Amino acid sequence: MATLLKISTGPNHNADPQREWNVTVKKSFRVIITAYDAYGNVDTSYNKIVNIYADDGKGNYPYQIGSAQALNGQATVWCNPLTIIYGTNPFRYIIARDIDGLQSLSIRIAVYFYVYGSIEFHTNCDGTLSYGAQTACVPNGLPPNSIFVALPSTGLCNKSIYIPTSSTGTFKKSQILDVGPWRTNDPYWNTGNYGIYRADIDISDGLATQLGIPYGCNGSTPWGGAYVLWRFS
């Protein structure tokens, strides 16, 4: 009998700032199972069905997202996408359990969202102030080149997210200092309903510069933005 199931997952964002296993919401992902014997060798006699579960983020009993027959001690499972994480905790647990329930193991994963980010300008292209005048979290406004993001829900002021640069893949940590773009009551991390609008996160012009996202003004018309990964920190 196998003494240990080892579980890993992917594809991952290799530069995750906390070196967490991670997945992207709404994208299927691979789970790799390996059974080891008491001596640390692959247990080639292990040929059981292994089911994969995810916790629902609310402390309820995990739900099944995949299944595979292990052969010669190994199995690869392409799992159904996660759609929701419930709240601002970025982590979920993935559980592998063989069909007779004798072997079980879990790993913690970080959950990312892949959305279009629009640019929030300090000074709009028509010369009026945007976040220079105020934000939902800073009534007196912020100085030029401030580093922050906006998400479309209230109650998130000063919480932090991680967002990677487009040039190096390294991650920046940034605070939520505004509500937007455009919407104030759309916590899509609870529902999975994103990608419906043109943008699901606002990125300040100062942060966009750090991330390597191009932007600017064509006369009085703003332009710029990019698809980005982000997760709560």
XYZ file of N, CA and C in Angstrom:
699
model
N 0.850 -1.198 0.000
C 0.000 0.000 0.000
C 0.882 1.242 0.000
N 0.477 2.244 -0.760
C 1.212 3.495 -0.768
C 1.128 4.161 0.598
N 2.214 4.765 1.001
C 2.232 5.471 2.279
C 2.021 6.963 2.113
N 2.140 7.467 0.877
C 2.022 8.903 0.681
C 1.586 9.196 -0.747
N 0.646 10.119 -0.884
C 0.311 10.693 -2.181
C 0.925 12.085 -2.247
N 1.713 12.329 -3.266
C 2.259 13.662 -3.497
C 1.433 14.335 -4.570
N 1.076 15.602 -4.358
C 0.214 16.312 -5.284
C 0.884 17.617 -5.692
N 0.822 17.917 -6.961
C 1.282 19.205 -7.460
C 0.300 19.667 -8.521
N 0.371 20.942 -8.881
C -0.594 21.468 -9.837
C 0.067 22.452 -10.781
N -0.609 22.766 -11.848
C -0.109 23.698 -12.845
C -1.117 23.820 -13.978
N -0.890 24.642 -14.995
C 0.277 25.508 -15.104
C 0.237 26.634 -14.076
N 1.412 27.043 -13.642
C 1.520 28.030 -12.577
C 2.201 29.294 -13.075
N 2.058 30.341 -12.299
C 2.801 31.572 -12.519
C 4.061 31.457 -11.676
N 5.181 31.213 -12.321
C 6.389 30.854 -11.600
C 6.882 31.936 -10.662
N 6.486 33.174 -10.930
C 6.988 34.277 -10.124
C 6.049 34.642 -8.982
N 5.118 33.758 -8.625
C 4.228 34.080 -7.512
C 5.061 34.584 -6.333
N 4.691 35.727 -5.753
C 5.555 36.357 -4.753
C 5.750 35.535 -3.488
N 4.842 34.641 -3.192
C 4.983 33.797 -2.007
C 5.268 32.344 -2.357
N 5.625 32.105 -3.635
C 5.977 30.776 -4.119
C 4.887 29.747 -3.848
N 3.648 30.198 -4.003
C 2.509 29.317 -3.802
C 2.202 28.571 -5.098
N 1.736 27.314 -4.971
C 1.049 26.707 -6.101
C -0.130 27.605 -6.430
N -0.469 27.733 -7.699
C -1.526 28.670 -8.037
C -2.244 28.266 -9.317
N -3.474 28.749 -9.443
C -4.284 28.516 -10.625
C -4.993 29.815 -10.978
N -5.548 29.849 -12.181
C -6.304 31.007 -12.630
C -7.779 30.645 -12.686
N -8.609 31.494 -12.099
C -10.051 31.267 -12.094
C -10.560 31.135 -13.532
N -11.497 30.215 -13.731
C -12.168 29.962 -15.005
C -11.288 29.252 -16.022
N -10.107 28.806 -15.624
C -9.243 28.038 -16.513
C -9.008 26.654 -15.906
N -9.139 25.614 -16.718
C -8.866 24.268 -16.225
C -7.382 24.153 -15.874
N -7.064 23.240 -14.976
C -5.686 23.113 -14.535
C -5.357 21.653 -14.273
N -4.069 21.376 -14.308
C -3.581 20.009 -14.185
C -3.175 19.713 -12.745
N -3.575 18.549 -12.267
C -3.109 18.040 -10.972
C -2.366 16.735 -11.219
N -1.174 16.638 -10.683
C -0.331 15.458 -10.853
C -0.229 14.733 -9.513
N -0.551 13.455 -9.522
C -0.534 12.625 -8.321
C 0.562 11.576 -8.470
N 1.386 11.429 -7.433
C 2.391 10.372 -7.397
C 2.294 9.664 -6.055
N 2.258 8.339 -6.086
C 2.209 7.540 -4.862
C 3.614 7.022 -4.540
N 3.981 7.122 -3.264
C 5.289 6.661 -2.819
C 5.130 5.573 -1.763
N 6.074 4.637 -1.757
C 6.044 3.607 -0.728
C 6.820 4.078 0.502
N 6.939 3.196 1.474
C 7.570 3.553 2.748
C 9.042 3.898 2.606
N 9.646 3.543 1.475
C 11.075 3.795 1.262
C 11.321 5.032 0.398
N 10.259 5.739 0.044
C 10.399 6.937 -0.765
C 10.474 6.685 -2.247
N 10.179 5.472 -2.691
C 10.179 5.140 -4.107
C 8.758 5.206 -4.659
N 8.644 5.468 -5.950
C 7.316 5.441 -6.575
C 6.717 4.061 -6.404
N 5.517 4.007 -5.871
C 4.849 2.732 -5.609
C 4.134 2.283 -6.882
N 4.796 1.491 -7.688
C 4.245 1.059 -8.979
C 3.072 0.094 -8.835
N 2.829 -0.375 -7.612
C 1.679 -1.259 -7.396
C 0.395 -0.479 -7.118
N 0.516 0.831 -7.014
C -0.641 1.677 -6.701
C -1.412 1.964 -7.990
N -2.610 1.389 -8.112
C -3.427 1.519 -9.320
C -4.878 1.801 -8.957
N -5.099 2.868 -8.225
C -6.436 3.198 -7.749
C -6.980 4.429 -8.452
N -8.299 4.559 -8.411
C -8.935 5.796 -8.859
C -8.701 6.873 -7.788
N -8.253 8.025 -8.242
C -8.019 9.152 -7.337
C -8.960 10.285 -7.732
N -9.721 10.767 -6.782
C -10.622 11.888 -6.995
C -9.987 13.172 -6.482
N -10.252 14.271 -7.187
C -9.706 15.571 -6.821
C -10.854 16.476 -6.388
N -10.663 17.148 -5.260
C -11.679 18.032 -4.695
C -11.081 19.416 -4.462
N -11.975 20.408 -4.397
C -11.585 21.761 -3.993
C -12.504 22.196 -2.874
N -11.934 22.900 -1.888
C -12.828 23.474 -0.888
C -13.523 24.679 -1.519
N -14.693 25.006 -1.012
C -15.496 26.042 -1.657
C -15.200 27.434 -1.134
N -14.199 27.567 -0.266
C -13.831 28.869 0.257
C -14.682 29.339 1.416
N -15.700 28.570 1.784
C -16.581 28.960 2.888
C -16.573 27.943 4.026
N -15.674 26.986 3.964
C -15.576 26.008 5.038
C -16.528 24.849 4.908
N -17.224 24.744 3.783
C -18.127 23.625 3.567
C -17.362 22.418 3.042
N -18.050 21.291 2.908
C -17.401 20.070 2.439
C -16.905 20.269 1.015
N -15.677 19.851 0.718
C -15.124 20.055 -0.632
C -15.971 19.404 -1.709
N -15.930 19.987 -2.896
C -16.670 19.460 -4.031
C -15.688 18.904 -5.063
N -16.136 17.892 -5.810
C -15.255 17.204 -6.737
C -15.061 18.021 -8.012
N -13.795 18.083 -8.462
C -13.477 18.815 -9.688
C -12.756 17.938 -10.718
N -12.455 16.672 -10.376
C -11.788 15.802 -11.339
C -11.566 14.415 -10.778
N -11.186 13.483 -11.663
C -10.943 12.099 -11.262
C -10.050 11.436 -12.296
N -9.194 10.497 -11.849
C -8.330 9.775 -12.788
C -7.935 8.433 -12.193
N -7.619 7.504 -13.061
C -7.109 6.199 -12.659
C -5.587 6.284 -12.561
N -5.056 6.079 -11.362
C -3.607 6.018 -11.211
C -3.096 4.701 -11.771
N -2.044 4.758 -12.549
C -1.407 3.578 -13.119
C 0.066 3.594 -12.758
N 0.510 2.483 -12.187
C 1.917 2.363 -11.780
C 2.349 3.505 -10.872
N 1.412 3.918 -10.019
C 1.740 4.903 -9.003
C 1.611 6.350 -9.423
N 1.084 6.626 -10.613
C 1.009 8.004 -11.065
C -0.302 8.273 -11.796
N -0.760 9.526 -11.691
C -1.975 9.948 -12.389
C -1.877 11.429 -12.690
N -2.408 11.822 -13.840
C -2.528 13.224 -14.200
C -3.999 13.522 -14.449
N -4.508 14.545 -13.796
C -5.926 14.895 -13.876
C -6.042 16.334 -14.369
N -6.811 16.557 -15.440
C -7.181 17.912 -15.821
C -8.500 18.234 -15.137
N -8.460 19.226 -14.254
C -9.588 19.506 -13.370
C -10.468 20.618 -13.927
N -11.735 20.574 -13.517
C -12.668 21.632 -13.889
C -12.206 22.965 -13.318
N -12.459 24.053 -14.021
C -12.003 25.360 -13.533
C -12.682 25.748 -12.225
N -11.939 26.472 -11.388
C -12.543 27.165 -10.258
C -13.175 28.442 -10.799
N -14.285 28.831 -10.218
C -14.969 30.036 -10.693
C -15.075 31.112 -9.630
N -15.073 30.737 -8.377
C -15.299 31.719 -7.313
C -14.372 31.420 -6.138
N -14.051 32.461 -5.368
C -13.223 32.217 -4.185
C -13.892 32.670 -2.897
N -14.979 33.410 -2.997
C -15.711 33.878 -1.814
C -14.833 34.722 -0.898
N -14.892 36.008 -1.098
C -14.186 36.909 -0.213
C -12.769 37.192 -0.684
N -12.017 37.882 0.159
C -10.707 38.381 -0.234
C -9.556 37.483 0.199
N -9.840 36.326 0.779
C -8.782 35.358 1.046
C -8.389 34.717 -0.282
N -7.119 34.829 -0.702
C -6.749 34.347 -2.028
C -6.546 32.845 -2.120
N -6.652 32.129 -1.010
C -6.223 30.739 -1.011
C -7.392 29.763 -0.967
N -7.184 28.633 -1.634
C -8.084 27.487 -1.589
C -7.246 26.244 -1.345
N -7.918 25.138 -1.068
C -7.223 23.864 -0.910
C -7.705 22.873 -1.963
N -6.747 22.179 -2.565
C -7.021 21.101 -3.501
C -6.690 19.792 -2.794
N -7.631 18.849 -2.820
C -7.493 17.598 -2.072
C -7.513 16.431 -3.041
N -6.553 15.546 -2.902
C -6.546 14.281 -3.660
C -6.909 13.163 -2.687
N -7.867 12.326 -3.071
C -8.307 11.246 -2.182
C -8.589 10.013 -3.035
N -7.955 8.884 -2.682
C -8.230 7.687 -3.487
C -9.603 7.135 -3.153
N -10.078 6.245 -4.000
C -11.496 5.883 -3.987
C -11.905 5.160 -2.712
N -10.957 4.478 -2.053
C -11.324 3.813 -0.804
C -11.082 4.690 0.413
N -10.606 5.931 0.170
C -10.444 6.887 1.250
C -9.268 6.632 2.165
N -8.394 5.703 1.796
C -7.268 5.373 2.668
C -6.105 6.339 2.529
N -5.978 6.950 1.359
C -4.899 7.890 1.120
C -5.480 9.228 0.698
N -5.041 10.288 1.362
C -5.563 11.616 1.066
C -4.488 12.647 1.367
N -4.434 13.703 0.544
C -3.460 14.760 0.746
C -4.023 16.042 0.165
N -3.677 17.173 0.756
C -4.141 18.453 0.243
C -2.963 19.402 0.072
N -3.120 20.363 -0.851
C -2.167 21.449 -0.986
C -2.934 22.760 -1.049
N -2.290 23.814 -0.576
C -2.871 25.145 -0.658
C -2.480 25.779 -1.982
N -3.448 26.413 -2.628
C -3.171 27.102 -3.887
C -3.627 28.557 -3.778
N -2.934 29.425 -4.497
C -3.355 30.815 -4.645
C -4.211 30.927 -5.900
N -5.213 31.792 -5.849
C -6.190 31.897 -6.927
C -6.061 33.266 -7.600
N -5.803 33.252 -8.912
C -5.634 34.465 -9.707
C -6.849 34.724 -10.590
N -7.020 35.997 -10.927
C -8.002 36.417 -11.916
C -7.265 37.010 -13.109
N -7.774 36.728 -14.304
C -7.205 37.262 -15.535
C -8.243 38.166 -16.157
N -7.995 39.478 -16.096
C -9.003 40.459 -16.494
C -8.331 41.584 -17.279
N -9.157 42.394 -17.918
C -8.627 43.565 -18.594
C -8.545 44.716 -17.606
N -7.381 45.366 -17.575
C -7.173 46.514 -16.709
C -7.155 47.804 -17.503
N -7.990 48.751 -17.113
C -7.972 50.071 -17.727
C -7.106 51.004 -16.885
N -6.758 52.150 -17.449
C -5.858 53.084 -16.788
C -6.661 54.191 -16.106
N -6.316 54.464 -14.861
C -6.906 55.592 -14.142
C -5.869 56.719 -14.116
N -6.194 57.820 -14.794
C -5.266 58.929 -14.945
C -5.349 59.886 -13.755
N -4.198 60.415 -13.354
C -4.202 61.484 -12.351
C -4.897 62.719 -12.920
N -4.494 63.106 -14.118
C -5.109 64.223 -14.821
C -5.678 63.701 -16.130
N -6.965 63.846 -16.321
C -7.613 63.346 -17.527
C -7.074 64.050 -18.766
N -7.329 63.456 -19.906
C -6.800 64.000 -21.157
C -7.403 65.362 -21.504
N -8.543 65.697 -20.905
C -9.128 67.015 -21.138
C -8.656 68.045 -20.119
N -7.709 67.637 -19.263
C -7.142 68.574 -18.299
C -7.804 68.562 -16.937
N -8.934 67.868 -16.785
C -9.591 67.793 -15.484
C -8.895 66.742 -14.604
N -9.035 66.926 -13.303
C -8.414 65.986 -12.374
C -9.271 64.745 -12.197
N -8.626 63.589 -12.119
C -9.314 62.334 -11.827
C -8.967 61.936 -10.402
N -8.036 60.976 -10.229
C -7.690 60.625 -8.850
C -6.910 61.750 -8.174
N -6.469 62.749 -8.959
C -5.855 63.923 -8.345
C -6.833 64.727 -7.531
N -8.118 64.576 -7.822
C -9.135 65.297 -7.062
C -9.607 64.477 -5.865
N -9.887 63.206 -6.109
C -10.311 62.330 -5.016
C -10.429 60.911 -5.534
N -10.461 59.962 -4.610
C -10.863 58.590 -4.913
C -11.879 58.179 -3.862
N -12.447 57.003 -4.040
C -13.434 56.518 -3.069
C -12.813 56.311 -1.696
N -11.498 56.091 -1.659
C -10.826 55.825 -0.387
C -10.050 57.029 0.136
N -9.754 57.985 -0.751
C -8.954 59.163 -0.363
C -9.707 60.404 -0.835
N -10.582 60.957 0.011
C -11.437 62.066 -0.418
C -10.670 63.300 -0.881
N -9.464 63.509 -0.370
C -8.696 64.688 -0.753
C -7.797 64.455 -1.956
N -7.882 63.303 -2.558
C -7.113 63.032 -3.750
C -5.698 62.566 -3.469
N -5.037 62.123 -4.531
C -3.687 61.574 -4.437
C -2.763 62.336 -5.376
N -1.475 62.358 -5.083
C -0.529 63.086 -5.935
C -0.265 62.343 -7.239
N 0.347 63.013 -8.219
C 0.683 62.361 -9.488
C 1.556 61.133 -9.272
N 1.397 60.166 -10.187
C 2.204 58.935 -10.186
C 1.964 58.058 -8.961
N 0.814 58.199 -8.328
C 0.489 57.326 -7.199
C 0.313 55.889 -7.675
N 0.606 54.961 -6.779
C 0.588 53.530 -7.102
C -0.610 52.898 -6.397
N -1.624 52.499 -7.167
C -2.795 51.871 -6.557
C -3.643 51.226 -7.647
N -4.667 50.487 -7.221
C -5.655 49.933 -8.139
C -7.049 50.237 -7.606
N -8.034 50.019 -8.467
C -9.442 50.111 -8.077
C -10.141 48.821 -8.475
N -10.978 48.319 -7.578
C -11.831 47.168 -7.865
C -13.286 47.577 -7.691
N -14.207 46.938 -8.423
C -15.590 47.414 -8.455
C -16.451 46.958 -7.281
N -16.014 47.296 -6.086
C -16.814 46.986 -4.909
C -16.343 47.864 -3.759
N -17.263 48.283 -2.914
C -16.894 49.059 -1.736
C -16.394 48.135 -0.633
N -15.800 48.718 0.390
C -15.337 47.961 1.548
C -13.965 47.350 1.393
N -13.236 47.707 0.333
C -11.912 47.118 0.096
C -10.774 48.107 0.305
N -11.083 49.316 0.756
C -10.051 50.341 0.882
C -8.864 49.837 1.701
N -7.670 50.044 1.135
C -6.379 49.728 1.759
C -6.033 48.250 1.779
N -6.910 47.383 1.282
C -6.505 45.996 1.095
C -5.488 45.934 -0.043
N -4.710 44.857 -0.074
C -3.621 44.757 -1.042
C -3.863 43.632 -2.033
N -3.285 43.806 -3.218
C -3.288 42.760 -4.227
C -1.863 42.602 -4.760
N -1.621 41.474 -5.442
C -0.404 41.285 -6.225
C -0.779 41.337 -7.699
N 0.073 41.999 -8.487
C -0.145 42.107 -9.922
C 1.217 42.062 -10.600
N 1.397 41.241 -11.658
C 2.731 41.083 -12.239
C 3.050 42.131 -13.299
N 4.338 42.416 -13.472
C 4.766 43.279 -14.554
C 4.728 42.501 -15.861
N 4.489 43.205 -16.947
C 4.423 42.549 -18.247
C 5.811 42.241 -18.795
N 6.839 42.966 -18.323
C 8.165 42.811 -18.895
C 8.956 41.681 -18.253
N 8.881 41.550 -16.923
C 9.708 40.558 -16.236
C 8.914 39.451 -15.575
N 7.608 39.639 -15.404
C 6.810 38.633 -14.721
C 6.917 38.684 -13.220
N 7.743 39.598 -12.688
C 7.799 39.766 -11.240
C 6.549 40.500 -10.772
N 6.259 40.405 -9.474
C 4.998 40.910 -8.967
C 5.177 42.193 -8.162
N 4.234 43.101 -8.352
C 4.142 44.307 -7.545
C 3.000 44.142 -6.554
N 3.202 44.633 -5.353
C 2.130 44.667 -4.367
C 1.543 46.069 -4.373
N 0.227 46.164 -4.464
C -0.406 47.468 -4.572
C -1.664 47.507 -3.727
N -1.992 48.690 -3.231
C -3.197 48.855 -2.429
C -4.399 49.205 -3.297
N -5.560 48.847 -2.780
C -6.831 49.260 -3.385
C -7.215 50.597 -2.768
N -7.240 51.647 -3.594
C -7.527 52.991 -3.081
C -8.685 53.664 -3.816
N -9.415 52.888 -4.618
C -10.550 53.465 -5.321
C -11.539 52.355 -5.647
N -12.734 52.747 -6.056
C -13.765 51.811 -6.489
C -13.990 52.019 -7.986
N -13.924 50.950 -8.758
C -14.117 51.071 -10.194
C -13.506 49.868 -10.895
N -13.464 49.862 -12.216
C -13.944 50.924 -13.107
C -15.471 50.930 -13.240
N -16.043 52.084 -13.136
C -17.451 52.369 -13.453
C -18.450 51.775 -12.483
N -18.121 50.630 -11.872
C -19.108 49.919 -11.068
C -18.696 49.959 -9.605
N -19.685 49.960 -8.728
C -19.402 50.039 -7.292
C -19.931 48.843 -6.516
N -20.665 47.948 -7.178
C -21.246 46.812 -6.458
C -21.168 45.565 -7.331
N -19.948 45.179 -7.685
C -19.750 44.025 -8.558
C -18.544 43.210 -8.064
N -18.654 42.574 -6.897
C -17.540 41.755 -6.379
C -17.444 40.429 -7.135
N -16.889 40.479 -8.322
C -16.912 39.314 -9.212
C -16.098 38.142 -8.686
N -15.216 38.383 -7.706
C -14.487 37.272 -7.087
C -15.420 36.376 -6.287
N -16.615 36.855 -5.953
C -17.613 36.029 -5.273
C -18.516 35.279 -6.249
N -18.620 35.767 -7.468
C -19.617 35.229 -8.392
C -19.023 34.572 -9.632
N -17.798 34.946 -9.987
C -17.214 34.452 -11.224
C -17.693 35.169 -12.461
N -18.556 36.186 -12.296
C -19.114 36.904 -13.452
C -18.237 38.094 -13.815
N -17.145 37.803 -14.485
C -16.310 38.897 -14.963
C -15.977 38.663 -16.432
N -15.391 39.695 -17.047
C -15.174 39.640 -18.486
C -16.383 40.115 -19.271
N -17.420 40.548 -18.571
C -18.633 41.044 -19.225
C -18.421 42.475 -19.693
N -17.698 43.244 -18.892
C -17.447 44.642 -19.204
C -16.068 44.778 -19.853
N -15.781 45.969 -20.341
C -14.495 46.197 -20.981
C -13.342 46.066 -19.990
N -13.569 46.409 -18.738
C -12.489 46.351 -17.751
C -13.043 45.914 -16.409
N -12.227 45.178 -15.666
C -12.627 44.687 -14.341
C -11.667 45.119 -13.245
N -10.663 45.894 -13.586
C -9.769 46.484 -12.604
C -9.252 47.782 -13.204
N -9.095 48.803 -12.381
C -8.449 50.044 -12.779
C -7.032 50.045 -12.235
N -6.087 50.486 -13.047
C -4.684 50.555 -12.673
C -4.258 52.016 -12.772
N -3.725 52.571 -11.706
C -3.311 53.966 -11.768
C -2.202 54.140 -12.800
N -2.099 55.350 -13.361
C -1.079 55.594 -14.378
C 0.330 55.372 -13.830
N 0.536 55.702 -12.557
C 1.842 55.453 -11.959
C 2.166 53.978 -11.876
N 1.176 53.162 -11.508
C 1.393 51.717 -11.447
C 1.554 51.147 -12.850
N 0.782 51.650 -13.810
C 0.909 51.174 -15.190
C 2.327 51.382 -15.707
N 2.938 52.505 -15.349
C 4.320 52.750 -15.745
C 5.236 51.678 -15.170
N 5.063 51.361 -13.894
C 5.887 50.326 -13.256
C 5.654 48.950 -13.879
N 4.427 48.685 -14.294
C 4.096 47.377 -14.844
C 4.466 47.247 -16.325
N 4.840 48.350 -16.950
C 5.181 48.307 -18.364
C 3.974 48.295 -19.280
N 2.842 48.843 -18.806
C 1.625 48.911 -19.613
C 1.583 50.273 -20.307
N 1.531 50.314 -21.645
C 1.512 51.606 -22.343
C 0.164 52.296 -22.205
N 0.185 53.629 -22.174
C -1.029 54.419 -22.088
C -0.696 55.848 -22.493
N -1.718 56.658 -22.703
C -1.492 58.052 -23.038
C -2.772 58.719 -23.488
N -2.623 59.864 -24.153
C -3.757 60.634 -24.631
C -3.613 60.886 -26.125
N -4.703 60.717 -26.844
C -4.773 61.075 -28.250
C -5.691 62.292 -28.328
N -5.081 63.472 -28.195
C -5.889 64.672 -28.015
C -6.544 64.617 -26.649
N -7.847 64.674 -26.634
C -8.574 64.586 -25.361
C -9.057 63.173 -25.064
N -8.634 62.208 -25.894
C -9.107 60.832 -25.744
C -8.036 59.971 -25.083
N -8.347 59.330 -23.945
C -7.355 58.458 -23.298
C -7.251 57.114 -24.010
N -6.084 56.516 -23.956
C -5.910 55.173 -24.498
C -4.955 54.414 -23.583
N -4.982 53.095 -23.688
C -4.072 52.258 -22.919
C -4.809 51.246 -22.067
N -4.064 50.283 -21.589
C -4.612 49.209 -20.780
C -4.048 47.878 -21.241
N -4.332 46.831 -20.495
C -3.800 45.511 -20.836
C -4.512 44.455 -20.009
N -4.481 43.218 -20.508
C -4.936 42.098 -19.696
C -3.875 41.795 -18.641
N -4.322 41.603 -17.422
C -3.398 41.374 -16.314
C -3.907 40.232 -15.434
N -2.994 39.617 -14.745
C -3.307 38.685 -13.667
C -3.270 39.448 -12.353
N -4.151 39.100 -11.441
C -4.032 39.664 -10.102
C -4.626 38.688 -9.097
N -4.192 38.828 -7.870
C -4.819 38.094 -6.770
C -4.728 38.922 -5.503
N -5.631 38.657 -4.578
C -5.535 39.287 -3.274
C -4.263 38.814 -2.579
N -3.675 39.680 -1.779
C -2.424 39.323 -1.104
C -2.714 38.728 0.269
